[in-house]
Amino acid sequence: MTIRDVAQAAGVHVSTVSRAFSASHLVKRETRDRVLAIAAELGYQPNETARALTTGRTRNLGLIVSDIANPFYPPLIKAAQAYARVRGYQVFVADTDEDVAAEEELIQTLARQVDGVVLVSPRLANDVIGRLSGELPFVLVNRSVTGLSAVLMDVAHGATLAVEHLAGLGHEHLALVGGPRGSWTSAQMRRAAGRAAADQGVRLDVLGPNRPTQHGGIAATPAVLRTGATGVIAYNDLVAIGLIEGFDDRNVRVPGDISVIGVDDTVAGRLNRPRLTTVAMPTAAAGRTAVDLLIQTVETSGGGPATAQTTLATSLVVRDSTAAPAHPAD
């Protein structure tokens, strides 16, 4: 089966079929969808090696995450890979294990093998990200750097909802257990929670930086208890689960003695007991959107489209780990 067979069946020129696979933004959506459907029906597969030699593109994308063991990432990765596959691209996934040096090294290594990179929650400094982006197109997820496209999940809104929820239950003293140093998400949470606490007239103690893991939550438990807070907002679900474990080891009941809110709405939070109240993050949508932006940049001549920034909505999911304080203030 050849490209000419597809063109004849679709009633279009051979060049239109070629663009439908390699530069889909140049083809009307209806035409592209018809061409791709007919190609699939006929069993046509473009010769990627030949195309790479002609276009200078690999049809490969990189996706770098900070910790693939964190249940926040798999839905994003799966959505990104599925969307890329539909668009005729493959995704190489790499894990930095929260190591800044490894992150920079992975970017430099992938630059020789891919057409562009999605960086998810990078820990590198802004100036380093800006310098590395000169080597190939970048799209960032949950990080804002001037001049680069980004997909942001509205964690600030989520942190505000968390503070309002706890204040509405009657909590007057809260703690925020932040994430790792260099985390954009942690910084957004800190600022938004601080503003919301001031608006609600409640006290907020900020603790961190902390490891973004269950062990990080366990380690932060004594510091949280020393604050005397009756409600705590964690950097993510893993930290929240670690806090609950640490409280349980000290016979502190959740939510009887202290309420806990996570961030991400992962499977782990839903399976935990008590089931975790959390800020739901649109991870799958972020993966699809980031890949779409990256492909637009790769396929558009002249260096890609103008810098795009998309913000995705978050929401609060109330479950069993929050309740009114056991001893409300008089």
Short mmCIF file of C-alpha atoms in Angstrom, two decimals:
data_model
loop_
_atom_site.label_atom_id
_atom_site.label_comp_id
_atom_site.label_asym_id
_atom_site.label_seq_id
_atom_site.Cartn_x
_atom_site.Cartn_y
_atom_site.Cartn_z
CA MET A 1 0.00 0.00 0.00
CA THR A 2 1.49 3.37 -1.06
CA ILE A 3 0.76 7.00 -0.41
CA ARG A 4 -0.67 7.25 -3.93
CA ASP A 5 -3.25 4.57 -3.11
CA VAL A 6 -4.37 6.59 -0.09
CA ALA A 7 -4.55 9.80 -2.12
CA GLN A 8 -6.67 8.13 -4.81
CA ALA A 9 -9.06 6.61 -2.26
CA ALA A 10 -9.42 9.92 -0.43
CA GLY A 11 -9.78 11.96 -3.61
CA VAL A 12 -6.89 14.28 -2.75
CA HIS A 13 -3.40 15.01 -4.04
CA VAL A 14 -0.44 12.97 -2.80
CA SER A 15 1.01 16.09 -1.16
CA THR A 16 -2.17 16.47 0.90
CA VAL A 17 -1.73 12.94 2.28
CA SER A 18 1.89 13.72 3.06
CA ARG A 19 0.93 16.91 4.93
CA ALA A 20 -1.85 15.09 6.82
CA PHE A 21 0.86 12.92 8.37
CA SER A 22 3.78 15.32 8.67
CA ALA A 23 2.27 18.84 8.92
CA SER A 24 -1.34 18.34 9.95
CA HIS A 25 -1.84 22.00 10.86
CA LEU A 26 -1.65 22.81 7.13
CA VAL A 27 -4.60 20.56 6.30
CA LYS A 28 -8.26 21.22 7.08
CA ARG A 29 -9.43 19.11 10.00
CA GLU A 30 -12.13 17.36 7.94
CA THR A 31 -9.65 16.49 5.19
CA ARG A 32 -7.00 15.33 7.63
CA ASP A 33 -9.45 13.12 9.52
CA ARG A 34 -10.70 11.58 6.24
CA VAL A 35 -7.17 10.91 5.01
CA LEU A 36 -6.05 9.34 8.30
CA ALA A 37 -9.17 7.18 8.49
CA ILE A 38 -8.71 5.90 4.94
CA ALA A 39 -5.02 5.28 5.56
CA ALA A 40 -5.88 3.21 8.61
CA GLU A 41 -8.53 1.30 6.70
CA LEU A 42 -6.10 0.50 3.88
CA GLY A 43 -3.31 -0.38 6.30
CA TYR A 44 -0.97 2.34 5.03
CA GLN A 45 2.01 3.18 7.26
CA PRO A 46 4.36 6.02 6.28
CA ASN A 47 8.06 5.21 6.10
CA GLU A 48 9.31 7.11 9.12
CA THR A 49 12.99 6.57 8.34
CA ALA A 50 12.63 7.99 4.86
CA ARG A 51 10.55 10.87 6.16
CA ALA A 52 13.14 11.69 8.84
CA LEU A 53 15.87 11.84 6.20
CA THR A 54 13.74 14.18 4.09
CA THR A 55 12.36 16.45 6.79
CA GLY A 56 15.09 16.29 9.41
CA ARG A 57 12.49 15.24 11.99
CA THR A 58 12.49 12.07 14.04
CA ARG A 59 8.76 11.99 14.88
CA ASN A 60 9.91 11.35 18.45
CA LEU A 61 9.15 13.52 21.49
CA GLY A 62 10.71 13.52 24.94
CA LEU A 63 8.71 13.68 28.16
CA ILE A 64 10.69 14.24 31.36
CA VAL A 65 9.13 13.83 34.82
CA SER A 66 10.62 14.30 38.26
CA ASP A 67 9.53 10.98 39.79
CA ILE A 68 7.81 8.30 37.72
CA ALA A 69 6.94 6.39 40.93
CA ASN A 70 4.64 9.24 41.99
CA PRO A 71 1.04 8.25 41.07
CA PHE A 72 0.49 11.80 39.80
CA TYR A 73 2.51 11.07 36.64
CA PRO A 74 1.18 7.84 35.03
CA PRO A 75 -2.18 9.34 33.90
CA LEU A 76 -0.32 12.28 32.36
CA ILE A 77 2.20 10.00 30.64
CA LYS A 78 -0.47 7.66 29.26
CA ALA A 79 -2.54 10.55 27.91
CA ALA A 80 0.51 12.18 26.33
CA GLN A 81 1.60 8.94 24.66
CA ALA A 82 -1.88 8.14 23.38
CA TYR A 83 -2.34 11.60 21.87
CA ALA A 84 1.15 11.61 20.34
CA ARG A 85 0.50 8.22 18.75
CA VAL A 86 -2.66 9.51 17.08
CA ARG A 87 -0.60 12.36 15.64
CA GLY A 88 2.07 9.99 14.34
CA TYR A 89 4.67 10.57 17.07
CA GLN A 90 6.31 8.35 19.69
CA VAL A 91 7.23 9.49 23.21
CA PHE A 92 10.43 8.74 25.11
CA VAL A 93 9.78 8.99 28.87
CA ALA A 94 12.60 9.83 31.28
CA ASP A 95 12.66 10.14 35.07
CA THR A 96 15.00 12.58 36.87
CA ASP A 97 14.39 11.14 40.36
CA GLU A 98 14.18 14.73 41.67
CA ASP A 99 17.84 15.27 40.66
CA VAL A 100 18.52 18.65 39.03
CA ALA A 101 21.81 17.50 37.48
CA ALA A 102 20.14 14.42 36.01
CA GLU A 103 17.38 16.62 34.59
CA GLU A 104 19.82 18.81 32.67
CA GLU A 105 21.77 15.77 31.45
CA LEU A 106 18.60 14.05 30.22
CA ILE A 107 17.54 17.13 28.27
CA GLN A 108 20.92 17.34 26.56
CA THR A 109 20.85 13.62 25.75
CA LEU A 110 17.31 13.68 24.36
CA ALA A 111 18.07 16.77 22.25
CA ARG A 112 19.90 14.50 19.80
CA GLN A 113 17.03 12.02 19.52
CA VAL A 114 13.73 13.94 19.58
CA ASP A 115 12.00 16.86 17.89
CA GLY A 116 10.96 18.50 21.17
CA VAL A 117 10.56 17.93 24.90
CA VAL A 118 7.72 18.22 27.41
CA LEU A 119 9.18 19.09 30.82
CA VAL A 120 6.80 18.23 33.67
CA SER A 121 7.36 20.05 36.97
CA PRO A 122 11.03 20.73 36.24
CA ARG A 123 13.34 21.62 39.14
CA LEU A 124 15.95 23.47 37.07
CA ALA A 125 16.34 27.22 37.47
CA ASN A 126 14.53 29.41 34.92
CA ASP A 127 17.74 30.65 33.31
CA VAL A 128 18.98 27.08 32.79
CA ILE A 129 15.65 26.05 31.23
CA GLY A 130 15.80 29.10 28.98
CA ARG A 131 19.33 28.25 27.85
CA LEU A 132 18.52 24.61 27.15
CA SER A 133 15.39 25.54 25.19
CA GLY A 134 17.67 27.03 22.55
CA GLU A 135 18.64 23.48 21.55
CA LEU A 136 15.10 22.26 20.73
CA PRO A 137 11.43 23.19 21.34
CA PHE A 138 10.14 22.94 24.92
CA VAL A 139 6.69 22.88 26.45
CA LEU A 140 6.53 23.11 30.23
CA VAL A 141 3.91 21.60 32.54
CA ASN A 142 3.41 23.30 35.90
CA ARG A 143 6.22 25.76 35.36
CA SER A 144 6.13 29.25 33.88
CA VAL A 145 9.25 30.57 32.13
CA THR A 146 9.18 33.71 29.99
CA GLY A 147 9.25 32.92 26.28
CA LEU A 148 8.27 29.24 26.60
CA SER A 149 4.90 27.59 26.08
CA ALA A 150 3.37 26.12 29.22
CA VAL A 151 0.42 24.10 30.47
CA LEU A 152 -0.41 25.12 34.02
CA MET A 153 -2.79 23.43 36.41
CA ASP A 154 -4.47 26.08 38.56
CA VAL A 155 -2.99 24.91 41.84
CA ALA A 156 -3.39 28.41 43.28
CA HIS A 157 -7.16 28.11 42.95
CA GLY A 158 -6.96 24.64 44.47
CA ALA A 159 -4.97 25.87 47.48
CA THR A 160 -7.51 28.65 47.96
CA LEU A 161 -10.37 26.14 47.94
CA ALA A 162 -8.51 23.99 50.49
CA VAL A 163 -8.05 26.90 52.88
CA GLU A 164 -11.67 27.99 52.47
CA HIS A 165 -12.88 24.43 53.10
CA LEU A 166 -10.93 24.10 56.35
CA ALA A 167 -11.88 27.59 57.52
CA GLY A 168 -15.51 26.82 56.73
CA LEU A 169 -15.31 23.77 58.98
CA GLY A 170 -14.15 25.99 61.83
CA HIS A 171 -10.37 25.56 61.72
CA GLU A 172 -8.54 28.71 62.79
CA HIS A 173 -4.94 27.47 62.64
CA LEU A 174 -3.62 25.72 59.52
CA ALA A 175 -0.30 24.36 58.33
CA LEU A 176 0.95 24.08 54.76
CA VAL A 177 3.52 21.33 54.15
CA GLY A 178 5.34 22.52 51.02
CA GLY A 179 7.21 20.54 48.40
CA PRO A 180 10.81 20.42 47.20
CA ARG A 181 13.03 23.41 46.61
CA GLY A 182 12.55 24.81 43.11
CA SER A 183 8.96 23.59 42.77
CA TRP A 184 6.69 26.05 40.94
CA THR A 185 3.65 24.23 42.34
CA SER A 186 4.85 24.62 45.91
CA ALA A 187 5.49 28.33 45.42
CA GLN A 188 2.03 28.85 43.92
CA MET A 189 0.42 26.98 46.82
CA ARG A 190 2.32 29.03 49.39
CA ARG A 191 1.30 32.36 47.91
CA ALA A 192 -2.33 31.43 47.29
CA ALA A 193 -2.81 29.77 50.68
CA GLY A 194 -1.28 32.79 52.39
CA ARG A 195 -3.71 35.15 50.68
CA ALA A 196 -6.68 32.88 51.37
CA ALA A 197 -5.74 32.48 55.04
CA ALA A 198 -5.56 36.26 55.42
CA ASP A 199 -8.94 36.64 53.74
CA GLN A 200 -10.48 33.99 56.00
CA GLY A 201 -8.88 35.38 59.15
CA VAL A 202 -7.02 32.16 60.00
CA ARG A 203 -3.39 31.54 60.93
CA LEU A 204 -1.17 29.66 58.44
CA ASP A 205 2.23 28.12 59.21
CA VAL A 206 4.29 27.18 56.16
CA LEU A 207 6.71 24.25 56.52
CA GLY A 208 9.34 23.28 53.99
CA PRO A 209 11.00 22.50 51.76
CA ASN A 210 10.06 18.82 52.05
CA ARG A 211 10.55 15.71 49.96
CA PRO A 212 7.45 15.17 47.75
CA THR A 213 7.04 11.58 48.91
CA GLN A 214 5.23 9.55 51.56
CA HIS A 215 8.44 9.46 53.59
CA GLY A 216 8.62 13.24 53.27
CA GLY A 217 5.18 13.47 54.86
CA ILE A 218 6.16 11.14 57.70
CA ALA A 219 9.29 13.21 58.33
CA ALA A 220 7.26 16.44 58.44
CA THR A 221 4.78 15.10 61.02
CA PRO A 222 6.60 16.34 64.18
CA ALA A 223 6.96 19.83 62.72
CA VAL A 224 3.25 19.97 61.91
CA LEU A 225 2.28 18.86 65.41
CA ARG A 226 4.59 21.47 66.96
CA THR A 227 2.65 24.23 65.20
CA GLY A 228 -0.58 23.25 66.98
CA ALA A 229 -2.50 23.45 63.68
CA THR A 230 -5.81 21.58 63.48
CA GLY A 231 -5.84 21.45 59.66
CA VAL A 232 -2.98 20.74 57.24
CA ILE A 233 -2.65 21.11 53.47
CA ALA A 234 0.03 18.89 51.90
CA TYR A 235 2.06 19.47 48.75
CA ASN A 236 0.62 16.33 47.17
CA ASP A 237 -1.32 13.18 48.00
CA LEU A 238 1.81 11.19 48.83
CA VAL A 239 2.90 13.74 51.42
CA ALA A 240 -0.64 13.81 52.81
CA ILE A 241 -0.68 10.01 53.13
CA GLY A 242 2.69 10.15 54.87
CA LEU A 243 1.34 12.72 57.31
CA ILE A 244 -1.65 10.53 58.10
CA GLU A 245 0.70 7.61 58.75
CA GLY A 246 2.89 9.77 60.97
CA PHE A 247 -0.11 11.04 62.92
CA ASP A 248 -1.39 7.50 63.39
CA ASP A 249 1.98 6.43 64.82
CA ARG A 250 1.56 9.19 67.41
CA ASN A 251 -2.08 8.34 68.18
CA VAL A 252 -3.28 11.53 66.50
CA ARG A 253 -6.59 10.80 64.76
CA VAL A 254 -7.48 11.99 61.25
CA PRO A 255 -9.86 13.77 61.01
CA GLY A 256 -10.80 13.57 64.73
CA ASP A 257 -7.74 15.47 65.97
CA ILE A 258 -6.41 17.00 62.75
CA SER A 259 -7.76 17.36 59.20
CA VAL A 260 -5.57 16.65 56.16
CA ILE A 261 -5.91 17.77 52.52
CA GLY A 262 -3.74 16.50 49.67
CA VAL A 263 -3.22 17.65 46.10
CA ASP A 264 -3.53 15.58 42.88
CA ASP A 265 -6.52 13.23 43.46
CA THR A 266 -4.47 10.10 42.78
CA VAL A 267 -5.57 6.49 43.12
CA ALA A 268 -3.46 6.28 46.27
CA GLY A 269 -5.54 9.01 47.93
CA ARG A 270 -8.79 7.29 47.03
CA LEU A 271 -7.59 3.95 48.44
CA ASN A 272 -6.14 5.41 51.62
CA ARG A 273 -8.09 5.18 54.87
CA PRO A 274 -9.43 7.64 55.69
CA ARG A 275 -10.12 8.48 52.06
CA LEU A 276 -8.26 11.65 51.25
CA THR A 277 -9.83 15.05 50.71
CA THR A 278 -7.74 16.49 47.89
CA VAL A 279 -7.38 19.06 45.13
CA ALA A 280 -8.06 17.28 41.83
CA MET A 281 -5.46 18.08 39.17
CA PRO A 282 -6.31 17.58 35.44
CA THR A 283 -3.25 15.46 34.74
CA ALA A 284 -4.51 13.62 31.65
CA ALA A 285 -5.71 16.85 30.04
CA ALA A 286 -2.33 18.43 30.80
CA GLY A 287 -0.51 15.58 29.03
CA ARG A 288 -2.65 15.86 25.90
CA THR A 289 -2.48 19.65 25.80
CA ALA A 290 1.27 19.76 26.28
CA VAL A 291 1.89 17.29 23.44
CA ASP A 292 -0.50 19.21 21.19
CA LEU A 293 1.37 22.48 21.85
CA LEU A 294 4.71 20.79 21.26
CA ILE A 295 3.63 19.25 17.95
CA GLN A 296 2.29 22.62 16.81
CA THR A 297 5.69 24.14 17.57
CA VAL A 298 7.60 21.35 15.83
CA GLU A 299 5.43 21.34 12.71
CA THR A 300 4.99 25.07 12.20
CA SER A 301 7.62 26.64 9.98
CA GLY A 302 9.58 29.63 11.19
CA GLY A 303 10.17 28.36 14.71
CA GLY A 304 6.65 27.54 15.78
CA PRO A 305 3.64 29.49 16.96
CA ALA A 306 3.68 32.37 19.39
CA THR A 307 4.30 31.33 22.98
CA ALA A 308 1.12 29.79 24.35
CA GLN A 309 0.12 29.39 27.97
CA THR A 310 -2.89 27.31 28.93
CA THR A 311 -4.30 27.10 32.44
CA LEU A 312 -6.44 24.09 33.37
CA ALA A 313 -9.04 24.22 36.14
CA THR A 314 -8.70 22.41 39.46
CA SER A 315 -11.37 21.44 41.99
CA LEU A 316 -11.66 20.27 45.57
CA VAL A 317 -12.82 16.70 46.20
CA VAL A 318 -14.12 16.36 49.76
CA ARG A 319 -13.83 12.89 51.29
CA ASP A 320 -13.15 11.57 54.80
CA SER A 321 -9.89 13.16 55.95
CA THR A 322 -11.39 16.54 56.87
CA ALA A 323 -13.93 17.46 59.54
CA ALA A 324 -14.70 20.19 62.04
CA PRO A 325 -12.04 20.59 64.75
CA ALA A 326 -12.60 18.50 67.86
CA HIS A 327 -12.14 21.49 70.15
CA PRO A 328 -13.23 24.66 68.32
CA ALA A 329 -11.97 27.94 69.65
CA ASP A 330 -14.31 29.86 71.99
#
